[in-house]
CSV table of C-alpha atoms in Angstrom, one decimal:
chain,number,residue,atom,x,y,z
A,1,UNK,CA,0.0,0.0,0.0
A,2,UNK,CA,1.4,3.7,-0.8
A,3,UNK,CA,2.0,5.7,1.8
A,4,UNK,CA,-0.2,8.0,3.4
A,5,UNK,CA,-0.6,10.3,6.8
A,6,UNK,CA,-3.9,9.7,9.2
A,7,UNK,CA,-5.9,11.6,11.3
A,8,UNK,CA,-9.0,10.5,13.6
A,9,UNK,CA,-10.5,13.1,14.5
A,10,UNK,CA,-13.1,13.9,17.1
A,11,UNK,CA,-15.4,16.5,15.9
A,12,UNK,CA,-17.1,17.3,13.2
A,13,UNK,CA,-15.8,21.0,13.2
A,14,UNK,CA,-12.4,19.6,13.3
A,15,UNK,CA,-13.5,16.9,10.5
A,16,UNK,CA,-14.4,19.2,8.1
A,17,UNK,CA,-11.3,21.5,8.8
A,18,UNK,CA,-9.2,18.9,7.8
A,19,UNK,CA,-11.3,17.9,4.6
A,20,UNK,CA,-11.2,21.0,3.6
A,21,UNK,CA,-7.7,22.4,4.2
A,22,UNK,CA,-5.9,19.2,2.7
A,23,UNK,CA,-3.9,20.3,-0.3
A,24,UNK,CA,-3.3,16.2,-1.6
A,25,UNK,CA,-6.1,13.6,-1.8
A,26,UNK,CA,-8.1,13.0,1.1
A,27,UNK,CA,-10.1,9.9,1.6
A,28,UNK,CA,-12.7,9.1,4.2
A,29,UNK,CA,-12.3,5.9,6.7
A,30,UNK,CA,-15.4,4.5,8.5
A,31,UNK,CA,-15.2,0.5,8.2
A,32,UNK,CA,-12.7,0.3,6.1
A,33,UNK,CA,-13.3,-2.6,3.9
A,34,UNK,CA,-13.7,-1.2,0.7
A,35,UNK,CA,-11.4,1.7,1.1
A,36,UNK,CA,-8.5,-0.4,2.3
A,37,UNK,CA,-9.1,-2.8,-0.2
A,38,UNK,CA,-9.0,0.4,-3.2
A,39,UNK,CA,-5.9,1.9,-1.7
A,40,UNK,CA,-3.6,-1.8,-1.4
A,41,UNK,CA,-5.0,-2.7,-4.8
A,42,UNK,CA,-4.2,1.2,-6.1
A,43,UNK,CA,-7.8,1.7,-7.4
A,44,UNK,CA,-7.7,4.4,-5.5
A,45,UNK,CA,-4.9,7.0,-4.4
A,46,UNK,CA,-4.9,8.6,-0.6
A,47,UNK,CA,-2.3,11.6,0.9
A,48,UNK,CA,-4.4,11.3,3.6
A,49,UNK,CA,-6.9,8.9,5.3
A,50,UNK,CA,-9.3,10.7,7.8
A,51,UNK,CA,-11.1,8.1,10.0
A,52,UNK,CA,-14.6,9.2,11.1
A,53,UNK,CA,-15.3,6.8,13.3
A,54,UNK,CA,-14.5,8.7,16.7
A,55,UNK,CA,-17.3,11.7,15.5
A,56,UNK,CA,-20.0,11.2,18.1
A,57,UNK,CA,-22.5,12.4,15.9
A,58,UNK,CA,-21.5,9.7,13.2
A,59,UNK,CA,-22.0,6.9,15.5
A,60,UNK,CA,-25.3,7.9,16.5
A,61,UNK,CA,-28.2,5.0,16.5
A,62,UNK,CA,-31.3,6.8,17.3
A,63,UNK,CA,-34.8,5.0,16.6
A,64,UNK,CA,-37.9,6.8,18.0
A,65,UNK,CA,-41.8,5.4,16.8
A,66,UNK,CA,-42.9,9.1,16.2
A,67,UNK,CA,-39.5,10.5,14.8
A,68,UNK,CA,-38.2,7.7,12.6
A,69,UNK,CA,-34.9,6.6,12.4
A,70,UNK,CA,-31.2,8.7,12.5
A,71,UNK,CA,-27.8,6.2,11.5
A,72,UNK,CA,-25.1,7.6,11.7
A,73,UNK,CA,-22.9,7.3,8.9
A,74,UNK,CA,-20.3,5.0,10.4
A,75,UNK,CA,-22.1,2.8,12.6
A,76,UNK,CA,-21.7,-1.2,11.6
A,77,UNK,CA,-24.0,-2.7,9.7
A,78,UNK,CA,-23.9,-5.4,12.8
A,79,UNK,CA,-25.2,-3.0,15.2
A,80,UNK,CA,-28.2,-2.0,12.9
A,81,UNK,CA,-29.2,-5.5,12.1
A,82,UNK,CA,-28.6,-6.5,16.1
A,83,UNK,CA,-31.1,-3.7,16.9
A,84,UNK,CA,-34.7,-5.3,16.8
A,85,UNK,CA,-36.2,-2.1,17.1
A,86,UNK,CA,-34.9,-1.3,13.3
A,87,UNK,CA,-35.2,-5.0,12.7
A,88,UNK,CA,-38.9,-4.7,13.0
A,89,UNK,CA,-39.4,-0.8,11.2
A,90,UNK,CA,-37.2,-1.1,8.2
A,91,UNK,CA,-37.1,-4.9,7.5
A,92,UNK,CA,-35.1,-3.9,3.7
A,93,UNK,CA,-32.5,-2.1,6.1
A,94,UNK,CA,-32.1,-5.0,8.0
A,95,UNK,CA,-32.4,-7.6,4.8
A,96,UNK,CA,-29.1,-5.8,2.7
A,97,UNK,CA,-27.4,-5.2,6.3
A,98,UNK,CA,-27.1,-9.2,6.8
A,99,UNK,CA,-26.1,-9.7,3.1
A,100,UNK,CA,-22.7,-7.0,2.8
A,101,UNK,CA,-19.9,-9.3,3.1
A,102,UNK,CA,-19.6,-11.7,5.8
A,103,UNK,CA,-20.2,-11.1,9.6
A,104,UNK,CA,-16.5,-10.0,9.5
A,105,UNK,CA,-17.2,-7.3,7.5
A,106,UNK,CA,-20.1,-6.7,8.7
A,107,UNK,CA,-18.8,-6.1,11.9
A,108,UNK,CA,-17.0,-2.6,10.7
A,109,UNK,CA,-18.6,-1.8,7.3
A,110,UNK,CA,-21.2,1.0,7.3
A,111,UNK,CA,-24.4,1.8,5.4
A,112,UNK,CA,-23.4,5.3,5.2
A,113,UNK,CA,-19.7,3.8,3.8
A,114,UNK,CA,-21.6,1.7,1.7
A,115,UNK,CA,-23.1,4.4,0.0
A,116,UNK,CA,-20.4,6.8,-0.2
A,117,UNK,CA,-18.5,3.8,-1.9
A,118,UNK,CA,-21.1,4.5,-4.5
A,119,UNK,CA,-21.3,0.9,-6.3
A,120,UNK,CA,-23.8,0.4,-8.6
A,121,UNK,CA,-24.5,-2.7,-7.1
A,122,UNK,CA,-24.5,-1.9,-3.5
A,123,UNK,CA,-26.5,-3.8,-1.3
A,124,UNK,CA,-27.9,-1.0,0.9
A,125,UNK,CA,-28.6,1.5,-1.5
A,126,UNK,CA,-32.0,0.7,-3.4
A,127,UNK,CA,-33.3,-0.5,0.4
A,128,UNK,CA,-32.7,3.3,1.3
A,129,UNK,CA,-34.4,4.5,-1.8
A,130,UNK,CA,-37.4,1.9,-0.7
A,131,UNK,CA,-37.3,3.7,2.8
A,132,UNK,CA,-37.0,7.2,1.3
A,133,UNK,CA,-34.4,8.2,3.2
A,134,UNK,CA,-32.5,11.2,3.0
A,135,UNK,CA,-28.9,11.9,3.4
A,136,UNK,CA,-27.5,14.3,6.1
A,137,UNK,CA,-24.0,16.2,4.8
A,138,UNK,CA,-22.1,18.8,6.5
A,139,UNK,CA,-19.5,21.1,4.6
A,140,UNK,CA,-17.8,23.9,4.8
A,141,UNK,CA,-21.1,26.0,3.8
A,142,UNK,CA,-23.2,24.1,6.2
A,143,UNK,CA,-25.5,21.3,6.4
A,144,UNK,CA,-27.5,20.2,3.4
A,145,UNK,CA,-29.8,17.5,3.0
A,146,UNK,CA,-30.0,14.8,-0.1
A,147,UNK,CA,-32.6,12.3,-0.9
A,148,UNK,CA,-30.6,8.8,-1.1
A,149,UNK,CA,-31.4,8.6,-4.9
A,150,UNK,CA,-29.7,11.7,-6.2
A,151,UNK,CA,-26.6,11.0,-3.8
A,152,UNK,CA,-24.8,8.3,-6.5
A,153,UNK,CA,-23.6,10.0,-9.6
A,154,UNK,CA,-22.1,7.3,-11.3
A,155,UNK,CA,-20.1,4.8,-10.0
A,156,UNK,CA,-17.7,5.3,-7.5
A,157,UNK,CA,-19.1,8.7,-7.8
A,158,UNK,CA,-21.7,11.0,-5.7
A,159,UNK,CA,-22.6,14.6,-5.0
A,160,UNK,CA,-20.2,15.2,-2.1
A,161,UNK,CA,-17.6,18.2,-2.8
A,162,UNK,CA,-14.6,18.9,-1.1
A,163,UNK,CA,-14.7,19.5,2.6
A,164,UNK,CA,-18.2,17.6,3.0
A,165,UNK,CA,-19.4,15.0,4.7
A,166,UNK,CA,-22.3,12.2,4.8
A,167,UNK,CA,-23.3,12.6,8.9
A,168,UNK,CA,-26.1,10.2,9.1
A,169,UNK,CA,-29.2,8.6,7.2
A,170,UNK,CA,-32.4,9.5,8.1
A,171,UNK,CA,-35.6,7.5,7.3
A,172,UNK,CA,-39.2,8.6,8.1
A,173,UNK,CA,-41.1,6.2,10.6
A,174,UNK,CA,-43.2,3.8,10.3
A,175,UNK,CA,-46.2,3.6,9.8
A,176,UNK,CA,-49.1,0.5,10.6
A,177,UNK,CA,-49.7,-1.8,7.4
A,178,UNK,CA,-46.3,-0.5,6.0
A,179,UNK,CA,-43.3,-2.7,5.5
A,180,UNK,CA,-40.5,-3.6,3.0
A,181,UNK,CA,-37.7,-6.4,1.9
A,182,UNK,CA,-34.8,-6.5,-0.2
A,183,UNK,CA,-33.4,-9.4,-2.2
A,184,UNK,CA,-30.6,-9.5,-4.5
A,185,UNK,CA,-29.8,-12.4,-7.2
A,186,UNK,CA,-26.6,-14.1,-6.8
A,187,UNK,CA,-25.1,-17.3,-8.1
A,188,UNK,CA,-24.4,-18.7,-4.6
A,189,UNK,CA,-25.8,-18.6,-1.0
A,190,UNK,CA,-23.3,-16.0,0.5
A,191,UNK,CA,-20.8,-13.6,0.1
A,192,UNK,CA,-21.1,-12.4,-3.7
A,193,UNK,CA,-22.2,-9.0,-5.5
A,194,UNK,CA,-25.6,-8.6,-6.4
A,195,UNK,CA,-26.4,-9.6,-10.2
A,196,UNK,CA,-29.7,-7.4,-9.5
A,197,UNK,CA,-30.9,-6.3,-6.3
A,198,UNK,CA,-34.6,-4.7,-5.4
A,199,UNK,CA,-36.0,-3.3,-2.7
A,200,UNK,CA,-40.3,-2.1,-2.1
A,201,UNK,CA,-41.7,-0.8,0.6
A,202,UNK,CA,-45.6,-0.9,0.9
A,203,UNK,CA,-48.1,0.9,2.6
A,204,UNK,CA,-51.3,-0.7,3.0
A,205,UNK,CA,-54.8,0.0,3.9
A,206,UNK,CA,-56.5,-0.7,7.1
A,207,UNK,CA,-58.1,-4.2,5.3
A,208,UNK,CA,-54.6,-4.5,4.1
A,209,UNK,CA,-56.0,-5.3,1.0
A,210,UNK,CA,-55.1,-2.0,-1.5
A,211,UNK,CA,-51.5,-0.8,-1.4
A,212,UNK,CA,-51.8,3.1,-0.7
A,213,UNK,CA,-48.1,3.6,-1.5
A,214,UNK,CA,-45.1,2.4,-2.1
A,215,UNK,CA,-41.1,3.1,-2.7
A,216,UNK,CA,-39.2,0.8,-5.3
A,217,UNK,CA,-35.1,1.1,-5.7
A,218,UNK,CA,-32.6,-1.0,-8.0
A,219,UNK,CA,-29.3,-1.5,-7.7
A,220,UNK,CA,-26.8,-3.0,-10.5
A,221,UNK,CA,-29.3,-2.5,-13.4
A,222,UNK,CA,-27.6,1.5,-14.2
A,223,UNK,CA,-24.7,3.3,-13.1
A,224,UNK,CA,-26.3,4.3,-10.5
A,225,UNK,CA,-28.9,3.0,-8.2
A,226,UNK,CA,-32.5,4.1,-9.4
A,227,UNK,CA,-35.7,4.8,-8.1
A,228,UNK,CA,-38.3,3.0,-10.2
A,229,UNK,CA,-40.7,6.0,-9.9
A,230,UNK,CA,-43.0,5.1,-12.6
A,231,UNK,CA,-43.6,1.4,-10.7
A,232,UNK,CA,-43.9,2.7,-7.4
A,233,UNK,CA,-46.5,5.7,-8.2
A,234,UNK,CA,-48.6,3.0,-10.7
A,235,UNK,CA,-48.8,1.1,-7.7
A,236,UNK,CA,-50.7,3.6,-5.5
A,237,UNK,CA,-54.3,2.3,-5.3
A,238,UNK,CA,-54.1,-0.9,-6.5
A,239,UNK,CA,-54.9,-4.4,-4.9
A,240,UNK,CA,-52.0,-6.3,-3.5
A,241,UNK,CA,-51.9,-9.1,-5.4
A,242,UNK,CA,-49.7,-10.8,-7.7
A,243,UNK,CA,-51.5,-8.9,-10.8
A,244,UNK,CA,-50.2,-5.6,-9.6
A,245,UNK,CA,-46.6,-7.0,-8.7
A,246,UNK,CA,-46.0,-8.5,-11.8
A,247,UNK,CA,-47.1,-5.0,-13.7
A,248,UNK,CA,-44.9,-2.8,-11.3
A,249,UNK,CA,-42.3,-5.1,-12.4
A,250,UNK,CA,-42.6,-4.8,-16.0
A,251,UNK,CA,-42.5,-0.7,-15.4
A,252,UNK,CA,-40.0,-0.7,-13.4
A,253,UNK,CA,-37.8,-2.9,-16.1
A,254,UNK,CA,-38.0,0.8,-18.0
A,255,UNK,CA,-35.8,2.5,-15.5
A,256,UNK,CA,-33.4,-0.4,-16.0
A,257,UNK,CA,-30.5,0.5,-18.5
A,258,UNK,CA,-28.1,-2.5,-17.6
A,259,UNK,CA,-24.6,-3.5,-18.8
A,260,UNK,CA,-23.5,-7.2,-20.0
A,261,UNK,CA,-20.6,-8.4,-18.5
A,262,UNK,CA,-19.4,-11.5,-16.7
A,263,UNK,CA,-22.1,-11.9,-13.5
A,264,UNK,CA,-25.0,-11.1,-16.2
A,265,UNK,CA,-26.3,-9.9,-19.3
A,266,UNK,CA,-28.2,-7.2,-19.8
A,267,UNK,CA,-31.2,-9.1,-21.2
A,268,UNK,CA,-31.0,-11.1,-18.3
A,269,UNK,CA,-30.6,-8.1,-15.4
A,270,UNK,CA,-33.7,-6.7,-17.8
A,271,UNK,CA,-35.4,-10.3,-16.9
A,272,UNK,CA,-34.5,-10.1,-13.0
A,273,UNK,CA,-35.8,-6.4,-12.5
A,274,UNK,CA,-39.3,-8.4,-12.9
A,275,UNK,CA,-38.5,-11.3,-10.9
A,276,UNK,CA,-37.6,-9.1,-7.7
A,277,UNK,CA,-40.2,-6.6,-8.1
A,278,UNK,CA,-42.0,-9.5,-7.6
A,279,UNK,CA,-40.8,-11.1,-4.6
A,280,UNK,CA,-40.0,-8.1,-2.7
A,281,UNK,CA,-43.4,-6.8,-2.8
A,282,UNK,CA,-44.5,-10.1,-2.2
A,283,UNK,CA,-42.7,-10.2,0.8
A,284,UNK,CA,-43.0,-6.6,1.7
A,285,UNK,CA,-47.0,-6.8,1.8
A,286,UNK,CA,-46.4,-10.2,4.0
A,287,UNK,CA,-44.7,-8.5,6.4
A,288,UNK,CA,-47.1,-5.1,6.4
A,289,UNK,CA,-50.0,-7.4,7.2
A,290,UNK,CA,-48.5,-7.7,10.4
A,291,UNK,CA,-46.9,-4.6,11.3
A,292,UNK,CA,-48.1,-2.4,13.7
A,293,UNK,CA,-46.6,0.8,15.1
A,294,UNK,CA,-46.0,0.6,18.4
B,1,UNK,CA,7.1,8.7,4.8
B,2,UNK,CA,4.6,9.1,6.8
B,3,UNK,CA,5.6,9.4,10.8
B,4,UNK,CA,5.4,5.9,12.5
B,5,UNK,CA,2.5,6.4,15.1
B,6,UNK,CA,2.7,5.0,18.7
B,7,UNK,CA,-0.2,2.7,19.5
B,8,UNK,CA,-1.3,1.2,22.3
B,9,UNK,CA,-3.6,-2.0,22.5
B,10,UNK,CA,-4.7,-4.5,24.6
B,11,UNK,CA,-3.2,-8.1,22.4
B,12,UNK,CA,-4.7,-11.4,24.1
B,13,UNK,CA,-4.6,-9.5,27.5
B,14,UNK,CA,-1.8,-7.5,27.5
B,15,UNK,CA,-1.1,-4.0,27.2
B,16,UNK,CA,1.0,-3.9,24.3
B,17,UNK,CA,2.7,-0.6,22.9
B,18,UNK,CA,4.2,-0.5,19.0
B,19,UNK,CA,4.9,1.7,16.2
B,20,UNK,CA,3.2,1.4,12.9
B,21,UNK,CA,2.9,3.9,10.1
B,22,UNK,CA,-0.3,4.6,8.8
B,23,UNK,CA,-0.6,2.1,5.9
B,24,UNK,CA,0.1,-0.4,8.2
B,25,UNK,CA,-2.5,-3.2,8.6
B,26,UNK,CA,-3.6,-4.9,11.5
B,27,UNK,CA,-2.9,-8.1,10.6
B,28,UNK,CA,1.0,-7.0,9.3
B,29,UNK,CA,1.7,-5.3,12.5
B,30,UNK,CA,0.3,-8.9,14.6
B,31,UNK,CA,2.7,-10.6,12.6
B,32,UNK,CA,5.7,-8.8,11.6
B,33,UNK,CA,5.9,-6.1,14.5
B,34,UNK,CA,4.6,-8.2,17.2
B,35,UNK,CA,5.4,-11.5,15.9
B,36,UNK,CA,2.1,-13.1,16.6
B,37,UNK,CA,1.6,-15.4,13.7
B,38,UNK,CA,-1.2,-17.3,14.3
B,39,UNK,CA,-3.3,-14.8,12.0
B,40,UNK,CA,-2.8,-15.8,8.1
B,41,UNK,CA,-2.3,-13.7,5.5
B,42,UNK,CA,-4.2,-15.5,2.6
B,43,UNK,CA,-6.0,-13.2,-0.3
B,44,UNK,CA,-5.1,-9.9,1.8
B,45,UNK,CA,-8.3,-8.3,0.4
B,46,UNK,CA,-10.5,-9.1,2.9
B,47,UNK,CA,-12.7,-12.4,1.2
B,48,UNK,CA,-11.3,-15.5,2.7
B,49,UNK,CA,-11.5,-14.6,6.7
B,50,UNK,CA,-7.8,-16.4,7.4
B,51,UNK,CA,-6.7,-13.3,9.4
B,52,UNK,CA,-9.7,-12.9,11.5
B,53,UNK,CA,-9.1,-11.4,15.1
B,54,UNK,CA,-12.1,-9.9,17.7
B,55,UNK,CA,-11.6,-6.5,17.9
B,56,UNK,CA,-13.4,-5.3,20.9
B,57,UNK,CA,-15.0,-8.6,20.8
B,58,UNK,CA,-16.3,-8.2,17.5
B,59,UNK,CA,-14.9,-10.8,14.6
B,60,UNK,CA,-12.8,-8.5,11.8
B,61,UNK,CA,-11.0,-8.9,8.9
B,62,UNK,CA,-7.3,-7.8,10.5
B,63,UNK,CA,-6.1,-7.3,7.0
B,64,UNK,CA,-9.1,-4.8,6.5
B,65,UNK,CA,-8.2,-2.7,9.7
B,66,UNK,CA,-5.3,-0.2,9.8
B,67,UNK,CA,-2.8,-0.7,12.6
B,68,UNK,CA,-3.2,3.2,13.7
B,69,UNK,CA,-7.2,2.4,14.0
B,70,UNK,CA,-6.7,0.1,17.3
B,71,UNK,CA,-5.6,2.6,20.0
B,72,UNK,CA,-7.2,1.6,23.1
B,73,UNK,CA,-9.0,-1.2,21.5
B,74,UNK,CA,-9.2,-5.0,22.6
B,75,UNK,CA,-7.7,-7.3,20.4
B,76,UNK,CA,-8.0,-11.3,20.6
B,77,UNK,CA,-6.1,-13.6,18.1
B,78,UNK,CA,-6.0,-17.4,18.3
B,79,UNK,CA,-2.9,-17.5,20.0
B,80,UNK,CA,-5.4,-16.7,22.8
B,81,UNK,CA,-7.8,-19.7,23.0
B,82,UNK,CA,-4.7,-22.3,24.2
B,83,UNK,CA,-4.3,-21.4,27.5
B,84,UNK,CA,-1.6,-22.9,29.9
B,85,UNK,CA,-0.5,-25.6,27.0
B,86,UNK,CA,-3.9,-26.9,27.2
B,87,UNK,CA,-6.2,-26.5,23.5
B,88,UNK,CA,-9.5,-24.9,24.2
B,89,UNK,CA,-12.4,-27.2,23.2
B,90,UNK,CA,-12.9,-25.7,20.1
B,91,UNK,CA,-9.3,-26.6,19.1
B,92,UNK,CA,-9.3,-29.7,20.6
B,93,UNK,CA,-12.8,-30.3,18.7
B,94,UNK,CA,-12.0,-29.1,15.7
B,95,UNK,CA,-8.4,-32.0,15.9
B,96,UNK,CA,-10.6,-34.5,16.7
B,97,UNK,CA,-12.9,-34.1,13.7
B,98,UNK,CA,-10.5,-33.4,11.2
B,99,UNK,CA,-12.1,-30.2,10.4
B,100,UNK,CA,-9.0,-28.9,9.0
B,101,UNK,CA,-6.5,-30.1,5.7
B,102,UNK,CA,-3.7,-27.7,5.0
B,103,UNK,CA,-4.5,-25.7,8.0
B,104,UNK,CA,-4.3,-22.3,6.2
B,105,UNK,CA,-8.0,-20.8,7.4
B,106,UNK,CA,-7.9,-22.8,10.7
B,107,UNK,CA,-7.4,-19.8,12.8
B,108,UNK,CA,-9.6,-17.4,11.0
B,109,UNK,CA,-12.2,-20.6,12.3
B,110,UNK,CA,-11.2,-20.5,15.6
B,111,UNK,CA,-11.2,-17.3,16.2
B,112,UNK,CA,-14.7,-16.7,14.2
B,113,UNK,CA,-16.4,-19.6,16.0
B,114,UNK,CA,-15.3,-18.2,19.7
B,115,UNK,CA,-17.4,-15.1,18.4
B,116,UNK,CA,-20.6,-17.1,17.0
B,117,UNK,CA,-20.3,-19.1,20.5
B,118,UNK,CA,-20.5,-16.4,22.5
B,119,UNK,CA,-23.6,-15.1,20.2
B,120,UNK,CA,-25.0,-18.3,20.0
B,121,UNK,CA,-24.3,-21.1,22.4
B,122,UNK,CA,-26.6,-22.9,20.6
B,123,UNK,CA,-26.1,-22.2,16.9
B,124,UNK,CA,-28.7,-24.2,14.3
B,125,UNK,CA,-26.7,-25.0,11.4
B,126,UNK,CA,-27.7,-21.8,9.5
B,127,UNK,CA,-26.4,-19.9,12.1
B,128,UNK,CA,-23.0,-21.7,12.1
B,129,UNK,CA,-22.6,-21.3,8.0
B,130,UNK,CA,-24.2,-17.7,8.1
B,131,UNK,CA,-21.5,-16.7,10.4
B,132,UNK,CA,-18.8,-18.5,8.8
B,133,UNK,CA,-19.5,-17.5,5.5
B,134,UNK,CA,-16.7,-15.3,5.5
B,135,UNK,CA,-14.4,-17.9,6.2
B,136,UNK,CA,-13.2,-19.9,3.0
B,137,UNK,CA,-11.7,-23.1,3.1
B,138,UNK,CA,-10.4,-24.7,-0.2
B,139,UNK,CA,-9.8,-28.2,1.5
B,140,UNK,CA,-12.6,-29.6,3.5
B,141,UNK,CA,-16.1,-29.0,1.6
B,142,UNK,CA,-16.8,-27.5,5.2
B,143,UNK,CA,-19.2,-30.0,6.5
B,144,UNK,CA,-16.2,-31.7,9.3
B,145,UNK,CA,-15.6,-27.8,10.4
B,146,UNK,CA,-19.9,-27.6,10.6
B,147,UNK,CA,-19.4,-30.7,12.8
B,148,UNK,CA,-16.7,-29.8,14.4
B,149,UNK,CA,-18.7,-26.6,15.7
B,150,UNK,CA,-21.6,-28.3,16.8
B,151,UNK,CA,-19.5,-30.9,18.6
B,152,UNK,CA,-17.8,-27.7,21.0
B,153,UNK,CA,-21.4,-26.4,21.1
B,154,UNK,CA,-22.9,-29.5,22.9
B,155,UNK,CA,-20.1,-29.8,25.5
């Protein structure tokens, strides 16, 4: 690995200070397991690495019924998934936090990392679309807020300048009848980057028998990860069943603009857009039956 | 170069001081610096779980974490399971059921299966291949280490 200097710092005053004032290229530390891996492999180049994971405000895990949900940007996907508060409120969350990596890395990498790494195919991103989440960054002008689907800008890529910084994630509660799931398509059982990965979230009417709303995001079907707009607005005020799934999928195959290569083709990422429309919102509407604000 | 850093951690129970620079890794400093070599170095990129250490109790890739990162922080390798001579049972379980070949990802095992145990007393057998998914073996076809586990678990 090239050299390169370090700083942890402790607040986010002092964070963005350094972010800002550093003359060579600065890259930001939380888990660590994709940066690491970029700068040994050279993918990446670093004068210096600034580890976030001492800001208080970046480790912050704050779940209320009423107020919804504030991650902090560096807090483990272990700890979210561990949490059955968030386990219960945002089941996507939970579904692509138990599928990045292995327990190992699941033990340091971070959804907020996760989505600054910007991969087209990463896990967490389309189940923070699904939860219509918004991203919290603080710069040298301030703080500005970003919904999760305009963060990515292409891969590798995203909307934060110099000096900034992704805080935390913050998803709206909630609410009865409402619920969500991600799935991805891999080859094997574990530890492998999603061919195509979906998630929904669904809110349903008191009979829980019409879906009054819902959120769908893809992930390795663009350069970035997408909100299937068109899908998820068709599917206000229609009944939740498999007729309406299966038509959500075929829109939301339009947002799809895939690229061939050696985990898929794109006539075949095209095909899977469908398939996990399908089975999320399946699965979603399952678990809204169920759920009940507390 | 970029100054070598002082760094204190506590390594299998005692307070241990070294210098690292910053690109250091974790699992370079265990076994180079400190001369710990339990931890294997096998794809270095984080996918086969041979270097696996808790950190703070938590199972980690030790080639994924930066030396300068574990100031103040709790580190256990498997150099720590034997204790007096004697193999802990999940050593002497996985011997006795062959649940190793060429030995390579042994202690990333060990080390990952103290962690499940102490999540999991009781793991089902998803819970044992969930948590070891991150730990590749090219030898065994995994099902003696799956034994092996369940075998410390009922003890």
């Amino acid at each position: 690995m090239n050299d390169f200097a370090y700083a942890a710092p402790t607040s986010l005053a002092e964070a963005t200070k350094l972010l800002q004032e550093s003359s060579g290229s600065v890259k930001i530390l939380s888990g660590g397991t994709d940066i690491i891996v970029q700068l040994r492999e050279g993918a990446r180049e670093a004068d210096l690495v600034v580890d976030v994971k001492k800001l208080p405000e970046l480790q912050e895990l704050n779940f209320s019924a009423t107020h919804g949900l504030r991650l902090g940007a560096a807090v483990p996907c272990a700890q979210v998934y561990d949490d059955t508060r968030i386990a219960a409120a945002y089941p996507a969350l939970v579904d692509a936090a138990k599928i990045i990596g292995g327990w190992q890395i699941q033990s340091r990498a971070s959804i907020g990392g996760n989505l600054c790494n910007s991969s087209p195919a990463a896990d967490s991103i389309p189940a923070l679309i699904a939860h219509h989440a918004y991203c919290e960054i603080v710069g040298p002008a301030g703080k500005r807020n970003v919904p999760v689907e305009q963060f990515c800008t292409g891969p590798g890529k995203n909307v934060l300048q110099k000096g900034e910084l992704l805080v935390a994630l913050v998803f709206p509660p909630d609410l009865s009848h409402c619920s969500s799931a991600y799935e991805r398509f891999i080859p094997r059982n574990e530890m492998d980057i999603a061919v195509v990965g979906c998630g929904s979230r669904v809110q349903l009417n008191a009979a829980c028998d019409t879906i009054e709303f819902a959120r769908i995001g893809l992930g390795a079907v663009a350069a970035t990860p997408k909100y299937a707009q068109e899908a998820s607005e068709w599917l206000a005020g229609k009944p939740a069943n498999e007729d309406s799934y299966t038509q959500a999928g075929e829109l939301a195959k339009k947002v799809a603009t895939p690229i061939s290569d050696m985990r898929g083709t794109a006539e075949y990422r095209t095909h899977l857009v469908g398939v996990l429309v399908k089975r999320t919102l399946t699965t979603a509407v399952e678990r809204a039956k169920s759920f009940k604000n507390p | 170069m970029a100054k070598k850093t002082v760094v204190t951690a506590e390594i299998n129970g005692n307070s241990t001081e070294f210098l690292c620079e910053p690109r250091q890794s974790l699992l370079e400093v265990l076994r180079d610096t400190l001369h710990l070599t339990g931890s294997k170095e096998g794809c270095n990129n984080g996918n086969c779980g041979a270097c696996t250490v808790l950190l703070n109790g938590k199972p980690v890739l030790s080639c994924l974490v930066l030396g300068v990162e574990v100031e103040g922080a709790k580190i256990e390798t498997v150099e720590s399971l034997a204790q007096n001579g004697q193999l802990a049972p999940v050593q002497q379980c996985f011997l006795e059921g062959a649940a190793l070949q060429c030995g390579i990802c042994t202690p990333g095992f060990l080390v990952a299966t103290k962690a499940l145990l102490e999540k999991y007393p009781q793991p089902s057998e998803h819970d044992i291949r969930f948590h070891l998914a991150n730990n590749l073996c090219r030898c065994t076809g995994y099902d003696k280490i799956v034994k092996a586990v369940q075998t410390v678990a009922a003890q």
